Short mmCIF file of C-alpha atoms in Angstrom, two decimals:
data_model
loop_
_atom_site.label_atom_id
_atom_site.label_comp_id
_atom_site.label_asym_id
_atom_site.label_seq_id
_atom_site.Cartn_x
_atom_site.Cartn_y
_atom_site.Cartn_z
CA MET A 640 177.55 34.50 38.82
CA LYS A 641 179.12 34.46 35.35
CA VAL A 642 179.20 31.00 33.74
CA LEU A 643 180.69 29.77 30.45
CA ILE A 644 179.88 26.45 28.75
CA THR A 645 181.97 24.99 25.92
CA GLY A 646 180.30 22.45 23.65
CA ALA A 647 177.05 24.24 24.50
CA GLY A 648 175.35 23.43 21.21
CA GLY A 649 174.94 19.77 22.08
CA PHE A 650 172.05 18.24 23.98
CA ILE A 651 173.79 18.22 27.37
CA GLY A 652 175.07 21.77 26.88
CA GLN A 653 171.59 23.04 26.00
CA ALA A 654 169.92 21.21 28.87
CA LEU A 655 172.57 22.49 31.29
CA ALA A 656 172.14 26.04 29.98
CA THR A 657 168.38 25.85 30.54
CA ALA A 658 168.92 24.63 34.10
CA LEU A 659 171.48 27.36 34.83
CA LEU A 660 169.12 30.05 33.53
CA ALA A 661 166.60 28.92 36.14
CA ASP A 662 169.15 29.74 38.86
CA PRO A 663 168.64 33.33 40.08
CA HIS A 664 172.33 33.52 41.06
CA VAL A 665 173.40 33.23 37.40
CA SER A 666 173.65 36.76 36.00
CA GLN A 667 175.52 36.02 32.78
CA LEU A 668 175.78 32.88 30.68
CA ILE A 669 178.15 32.41 27.73
CA LEU A 670 177.49 29.51 25.38
CA THR A 671 180.16 28.48 22.89
CA ASP A 672 180.52 25.80 20.23
CA ILE A 673 182.04 25.38 16.76
CA PHE A 674 178.74 26.84 15.51
CA GLU A 675 176.69 29.55 17.22
CA PRO A 676 174.62 27.59 19.75
CA PRO A 677 170.96 28.34 20.47
CA SER A 678 170.49 30.59 23.48
CA ALA A 679 168.18 28.27 25.50
CA ALA A 680 166.75 31.50 26.93
CA GLY A 681 163.27 30.77 25.61
CA GLU A 682 163.05 27.60 27.71
CA THR A 683 162.76 29.36 31.06
CA GLU A 684 162.21 32.75 32.65
CA SER A 685 165.52 34.36 33.58
CA ASN A 686 167.09 37.75 34.16
CA ALA A 687 170.48 36.43 33.10
CA VAL A 688 172.19 37.89 30.05
CA THR A 689 173.01 35.16 27.52
CA HIS A 690 175.76 35.39 24.90
CA CYS A 691 176.03 32.77 22.15
CA VAL A 692 179.42 32.57 20.49
CA LYS A 693 180.75 30.57 17.56
CA ALA A 694 184.26 29.66 18.72
CA ASP A 695 187.19 27.57 17.50
CA LEU A 696 188.78 26.55 20.80
CA THR A 697 191.94 25.42 19.04
CA SER A 698 192.62 29.12 18.33
CA GLN A 699 194.59 30.85 21.06
CA GLU A 700 193.26 34.26 20.01
CA THR A 701 189.67 33.02 20.38
CA CYS A 702 190.36 31.49 23.79
CA GLU A 703 192.10 34.64 25.02
CA ALA A 704 188.95 36.60 24.21
CA LEU A 705 186.55 34.09 25.76
CA PHE A 706 188.16 32.99 29.01
CA THR A 707 188.22 36.22 30.98
CA ALA A 708 189.22 36.96 34.56
CA ASP A 709 185.64 37.60 35.70
CA LEU A 710 184.32 34.07 35.08
CA ASP A 711 183.06 32.23 38.16
CA VAL A 712 182.36 28.80 36.64
CA VAL A 713 183.51 27.15 33.40
CA TYR A 714 181.95 23.92 32.15
CA LEU A 715 184.22 22.13 29.65
CA LEU A 716 181.83 19.95 27.65
CA HIS A 717 183.53 20.25 24.25
CA GLY A 718 185.33 17.34 22.65
CA LEU A 719 185.68 15.00 19.70
CA MET A 720 183.65 11.95 20.71
CA SER A 721 184.93 8.41 21.10
CA GLY A 722 184.26 6.97 17.65
CA ALA A 723 185.38 10.13 15.87
CA ALA A 724 188.53 10.42 18.00
CA GLU A 725 189.43 6.83 17.20
CA ALA A 726 188.96 7.48 13.48
CA ASN A 727 191.03 10.69 13.46
CA LEU A 728 193.90 10.62 15.97
CA ASP A 729 195.37 14.02 15.11
CA LEU A 730 192.06 15.85 15.34
CA GLY A 731 191.29 14.11 18.63
CA LEU A 732 194.62 15.23 20.08
CA LYS A 733 194.05 18.78 18.87
CA VAL A 734 190.52 19.12 20.25
CA ASN A 735 190.58 16.89 23.33
CA ILE A 736 194.06 17.72 24.65
CA ASP A 737 195.60 20.79 23.00
CA ALA A 738 192.48 22.97 23.15
CA THR A 739 191.74 21.88 26.73
CA ARG A 740 195.27 22.65 27.91
CA GLN A 741 195.17 26.02 26.16
CA ILE A 742 191.98 26.91 28.05
CA LEU A 743 193.38 25.75 31.39
CA ASP A 744 196.61 27.69 30.86
CA ILE A 745 194.69 30.90 30.14
CA LEU A 746 192.41 30.43 33.13
CA ARG A 747 195.19 29.63 35.61
CA ALA A 748 197.07 32.76 34.53
CA ARG A 749 194.05 35.05 34.77
CA ASN A 750 191.62 33.53 37.22
CA PRO A 751 193.01 30.87 39.60
CA LYS A 752 189.84 30.81 41.72
CA VAL A 753 187.51 29.87 38.86
CA LYS A 754 185.65 26.59 39.19
CA VAL A 755 186.32 24.34 36.19
CA VAL A 756 183.89 21.46 35.74
CA PHE A 757 185.45 19.02 33.29
CA THR A 758 183.30 16.22 31.91
CA SER A 759 185.40 13.11 31.48
CA SER A 760 184.46 9.53 30.70
CA THR A 761 184.63 5.99 32.06
CA ALA A 762 186.54 5.28 28.82
CA VAL A 763 189.68 6.15 30.84
CA TYR A 764 189.46 2.62 32.24
CA GLY A 765 189.83 -0.78 30.63
CA PRO A 766 187.10 -3.44 30.72
CA SER A 767 185.91 -4.31 34.23
CA GLN A 768 185.09 -7.97 33.52
CA GLY A 769 182.36 -7.84 36.15
CA THR A 770 184.45 -6.29 38.95
CA LYS A 771 183.52 -2.93 40.47
CA PHE A 772 185.77 -0.01 39.59
CA SER A 773 186.32 3.04 41.75
CA GLU A 774 188.38 6.22 41.53
CA ALA A 775 191.27 4.21 43.04
CA THR A 776 191.28 1.77 40.10
CA ALA A 777 194.23 2.36 37.78
CA PRO A 778 193.08 3.74 34.40
CA LEU A 779 194.03 1.77 31.30
CA PRO A 780 192.23 3.38 28.35
CA GLN A 781 191.61 1.16 25.34
CA SER A 782 190.77 4.02 22.97
CA SER A 783 192.38 7.31 21.95
CA TYR A 784 189.36 9.16 23.35
CA GLY A 785 189.86 7.56 26.77
CA ALA A 786 193.58 8.36 26.70
CA GLU A 787 192.89 11.99 25.76
CA LYS A 788 190.35 12.40 28.54
CA LEU A 789 192.78 10.89 31.05
CA ILE A 790 195.57 13.27 30.04
CA SER A 791 193.27 16.26 30.55
CA GLU A 792 192.11 14.86 33.90
CA ILE A 793 195.68 14.59 35.16
CA LEU A 794 196.48 18.12 34.05
CA LEU A 795 193.43 19.69 35.73
CA ASN A 796 193.94 17.61 38.86
CA ASP A 797 197.54 18.83 39.13
CA PHE A 798 196.56 22.46 38.55
CA SER A 799 194.00 22.05 41.34
CA ARG A 800 196.62 20.51 43.64
CA ARG A 801 198.78 23.58 43.06
CA ASN A 802 195.81 25.91 43.72
CA LEU A 803 196.07 27.25 40.18
CA LEU A 804 192.45 26.31 39.44
CA ASP A 805 189.48 24.77 41.27
CA GLY A 806 188.82 21.68 39.17
CA ARG A 807 185.90 19.28 39.42
CA ILE A 808 186.42 16.23 37.19
CA ILE A 809 183.33 14.12 36.66
CA ARG A 810 183.37 10.88 34.68
CA LEU A 811 180.01 10.56 32.96
CA PRO A 812 178.17 7.31 32.27
CA THR A 813 176.64 6.92 28.82
CA VAL A 814 173.69 9.32 28.73
CA ILE A 815 170.42 7.71 27.79
CA VAL A 816 168.30 8.89 25.97
CA ARG A 817 169.84 11.76 23.97
CA PRO A 818 167.45 13.56 21.62
CA GLY A 819 168.47 14.90 18.22
CA ALA A 820 170.82 13.49 15.62
CA PRO A 821 173.33 10.68 16.29
CA THR A 822 176.73 11.80 17.57
CA GLY A 823 180.27 10.61 16.83
CA ALA A 824 180.33 8.64 20.08
CA ALA A 825 180.72 4.87 19.88
CA SER A 826 177.86 4.66 22.40
CA SER A 827 175.53 6.74 20.20
CA PHE A 828 173.56 3.60 19.36
CA CYS A 829 172.36 3.36 23.00
CA SER A 830 170.14 6.36 22.37
CA GLY A 831 169.60 5.62 18.67
CA ILE A 832 167.94 2.23 19.18
CA ILE A 833 165.39 3.90 21.45
CA ARG A 834 165.02 7.40 20.00
CA GLU A 835 164.62 6.47 16.34
CA PRO A 836 162.05 3.65 16.74
CA LEU A 837 159.98 5.83 19.09
CA ASN A 838 159.89 8.37 16.26
CA GLY A 839 158.91 5.71 13.72
CA LYS A 840 162.37 5.57 12.15
CA LYS A 841 164.76 2.70 11.52
CA SER A 842 167.92 2.32 13.60
CA GLU A 843 170.99 0.11 13.41
CA LEU A 844 172.30 -1.92 16.34
CA PRO A 845 176.08 -2.33 15.84
CA VAL A 846 176.84 -4.53 18.88
CA SER A 847 175.66 -7.81 20.35
CA ARG A 848 172.59 -7.89 22.56
CA ASP A 849 174.56 -9.17 25.55
CA VAL A 850 176.90 -6.14 25.59
CA LYS A 851 176.56 -4.21 28.85
CA VAL A 852 176.89 -0.46 29.36
CA TRP A 853 177.06 1.90 32.37
CA VAL A 854 174.29 4.44 31.74
CA CYS A 855 172.49 7.33 33.37
CA SER A 856 169.36 9.30 32.52
CA ALA A 857 169.71 12.77 31.06
CA ARG A 858 167.76 14.36 33.91
CA THR A 859 170.10 12.96 36.56
CA ILE A 860 173.20 13.97 34.57
CA ILE A 861 172.03 17.60 34.45
CA LYS A 862 171.24 17.65 38.16
CA ASN A 863 174.71 16.31 38.94
CA LEU A 864 176.40 18.81 36.61
CA LEU A 865 174.72 21.58 38.60
CA LEU A 866 175.80 20.01 41.88
CA ALA A 867 179.42 19.76 40.70
CA LYS A 868 179.98 23.52 40.99
CA GLU A 869 178.55 23.66 44.53
CA ILE A 870 180.73 21.07 46.29
CA PRO A 871 183.13 22.62 48.82
CA VAL A 872 186.79 21.99 48.06
CA GLU A 873 187.30 20.54 51.54
CA LYS A 874 185.10 17.57 50.65
CA TYR A 875 187.57 16.23 48.10
CA ALA A 876 189.47 13.78 50.29
CA GLY A 877 192.99 12.74 49.33
CA GLY A 878 193.47 15.62 46.92
CA SER A 879 191.89 13.95 43.87
CA ARG A 880 189.17 15.91 42.08
CA VAL A 881 188.04 12.89 40.05
CA VAL A 882 184.56 11.45 40.64
CA ASN A 883 182.75 8.59 38.90
CA LEU A 884 179.13 9.69 38.64
CA PRO A 885 176.38 7.22 39.61
CA GLY A 886 174.65 5.16 36.96
CA ILE A 887 173.17 1.73 36.37
CA THR A 888 174.44 -1.32 34.47
CA VAL A 889 172.20 -2.48 31.63
CA SER A 890 172.60 -4.78 28.65
CA VAL A 891 171.49 -3.98 25.12
CA GLU A 892 168.80 -6.62 25.58
CA ASP A 893 167.59 -4.71 28.67
CA MET A 894 167.31 -1.57 26.52
CA LEU A 895 165.27 -3.39 23.88
CA GLN A 896 162.90 -4.87 26.44
CA ALA A 897 162.47 -1.46 28.09
CA LEU A 898 161.68 0.04 24.67
CA LYS A 899 159.09 -2.68 24.10
CA GLN A 900 157.56 -1.98 27.51
CA VAL A 901 157.06 1.76 26.87
CA SER A 902 155.90 1.28 23.26
CA CYS A 903 154.98 -1.99 21.56
CA GLU A 904 156.41 -5.12 19.94
CA ASP A 905 156.32 -3.55 16.47
CA THR A 906 158.75 -0.83 17.56
CA LEU A 907 161.51 -3.43 17.82
CA LYS A 908 161.03 -4.32 14.14
CA LEU A 909 162.53 -0.94 13.25
CA ILE A 910 165.90 -2.01 14.69
CA GLU A 911 168.32 -3.73 12.32
CA GLU A 912 171.12 -5.72 13.92
CA LYS A 913 174.18 -4.79 11.87
CA LYS A 914 177.40 -5.69 13.64
CA ASP A 915 180.28 -3.21 13.55
CA ASP A 916 183.43 -4.74 15.01
CA THR A 917 185.14 -1.39 15.67
CA THR A 918 182.19 -0.02 17.63
CA GLU A 919 181.81 -3.19 19.67
CA ARG A 920 185.54 -3.31 20.42
CA ILE A 921 185.43 0.22 21.82
CA VAL A 922 182.23 -0.28 23.83
CA VAL A 923 183.22 -3.58 25.44
CA SER A 924 186.52 -2.00 26.53
CA TRP A 925 184.58 0.24 28.94
CA PRO A 926 183.86 -0.90 32.51
CA THR A 927 180.27 -1.70 33.43
CA HIS A 928 180.23 -1.84 37.24
CA PHE A 929 181.24 0.96 39.61
CA ASP A 930 181.61 1.71 43.30
CA THR A 931 180.18 5.24 43.41
CA SER A 932 180.42 5.74 47.18
CA LYS A 933 182.68 8.78 46.69
CA ALA A 934 180.05 10.45 44.52
CA THR A 935 177.39 9.70 47.13
CA GLN A 936 179.55 11.15 49.93
CA LEU A 937 180.05 14.31 47.91
CA GLY A 938 176.30 14.68 47.45
CA PHE A 939 175.80 13.54 43.86
CA LEU A 940 172.47 11.90 43.04
CA ASN A 941 171.83 8.27 42.19
CA ASP A 942 169.92 7.45 39.03
CA GLY A 943 166.52 5.77 38.70
CA SER A 944 165.50 2.81 36.57
CA LEU A 945 166.01 2.33 32.83
CA ILE A 946 162.25 2.36 32.32
CA GLN A 947 162.05 5.73 34.07
CA ALA A 948 164.81 7.13 31.84
CA LEU A 949 162.80 6.16 28.75
CA LYS A 950 159.61 7.63 30.21
CA ASP A 951 161.49 10.87 30.96
CA TYR A 952 162.64 11.05 27.35
CA ILE A 953 159.13 10.46 26.03
CA GLN A 954 157.73 13.14 28.31
CA ASP A 955 160.47 15.69 27.56
CA HIS A 956 161.06 15.17 23.85
CA THR A 957 158.09 13.49 22.16
CA ASN A 958 154.32 13.91 21.78
CA MET A 959 153.68 10.37 22.95
CA THR A 960 151.63 9.49 26.01
CA ILE A 961 152.36 6.49 28.18
#
């Protein structure tokens, strides 16, 4: 199996690459990003050949060279994140829509049987105001990022309807806890207020403590990304390839109390509450409660508790003991 991942230099891309290299069916893995991504090959034993490529996906010439007819699975993880896309409309359109369409057009012309796993976002919706959203709920994005993701969803869904590609569109919850540096996502603080204090560093909290977010642990996200490529086409009832992945609803206060539980009271002193109206406006526009019965029927995994997500992060990415 030959697999290509865009946006492979990020945390999710690297974790997914490591998991794919553990699959004996994967013979070749291509990792691309705007910089040359690490190979991830040292993380696990594998006979797969790994290629790491610095690639500007807004370049047609680059995409023509990358997206070949022999690919079996393509994971589209690249994108300009929510906060950055809101700050720079033109760049968001170029990266999140134009580059994605260019890739899909090349693939449908060369390789209509390829599986395309597209990571979307619950930002395609408006605020849920406590009601449960499902795939049948009409999207009403309140940010440019959400609008751009929705446009790409519609395009891939239509190409799949026409049997031009085999799309699998998965709307991710906010991933908690991401290691590494903060990202351009408006939800970056969800990881930052846990990751930085656990490492003895200060972190800013830009939203109110009562703000709620739909989240999922990194481990469960990776498992579900792997499952996405295995689901038989026949299981997608009604023709829609869109799936809201399982997660849990937590408040910022819940996150802080969970952090206190896995560390100590002093850890919370490293968090400075510094309100940012733009960030809060974006985050509260996202829904917080979901009916994920479709995901369950398709075989996707439910997530565990918030405490377990923090313990997983500590075990995977720190030297701490609990």
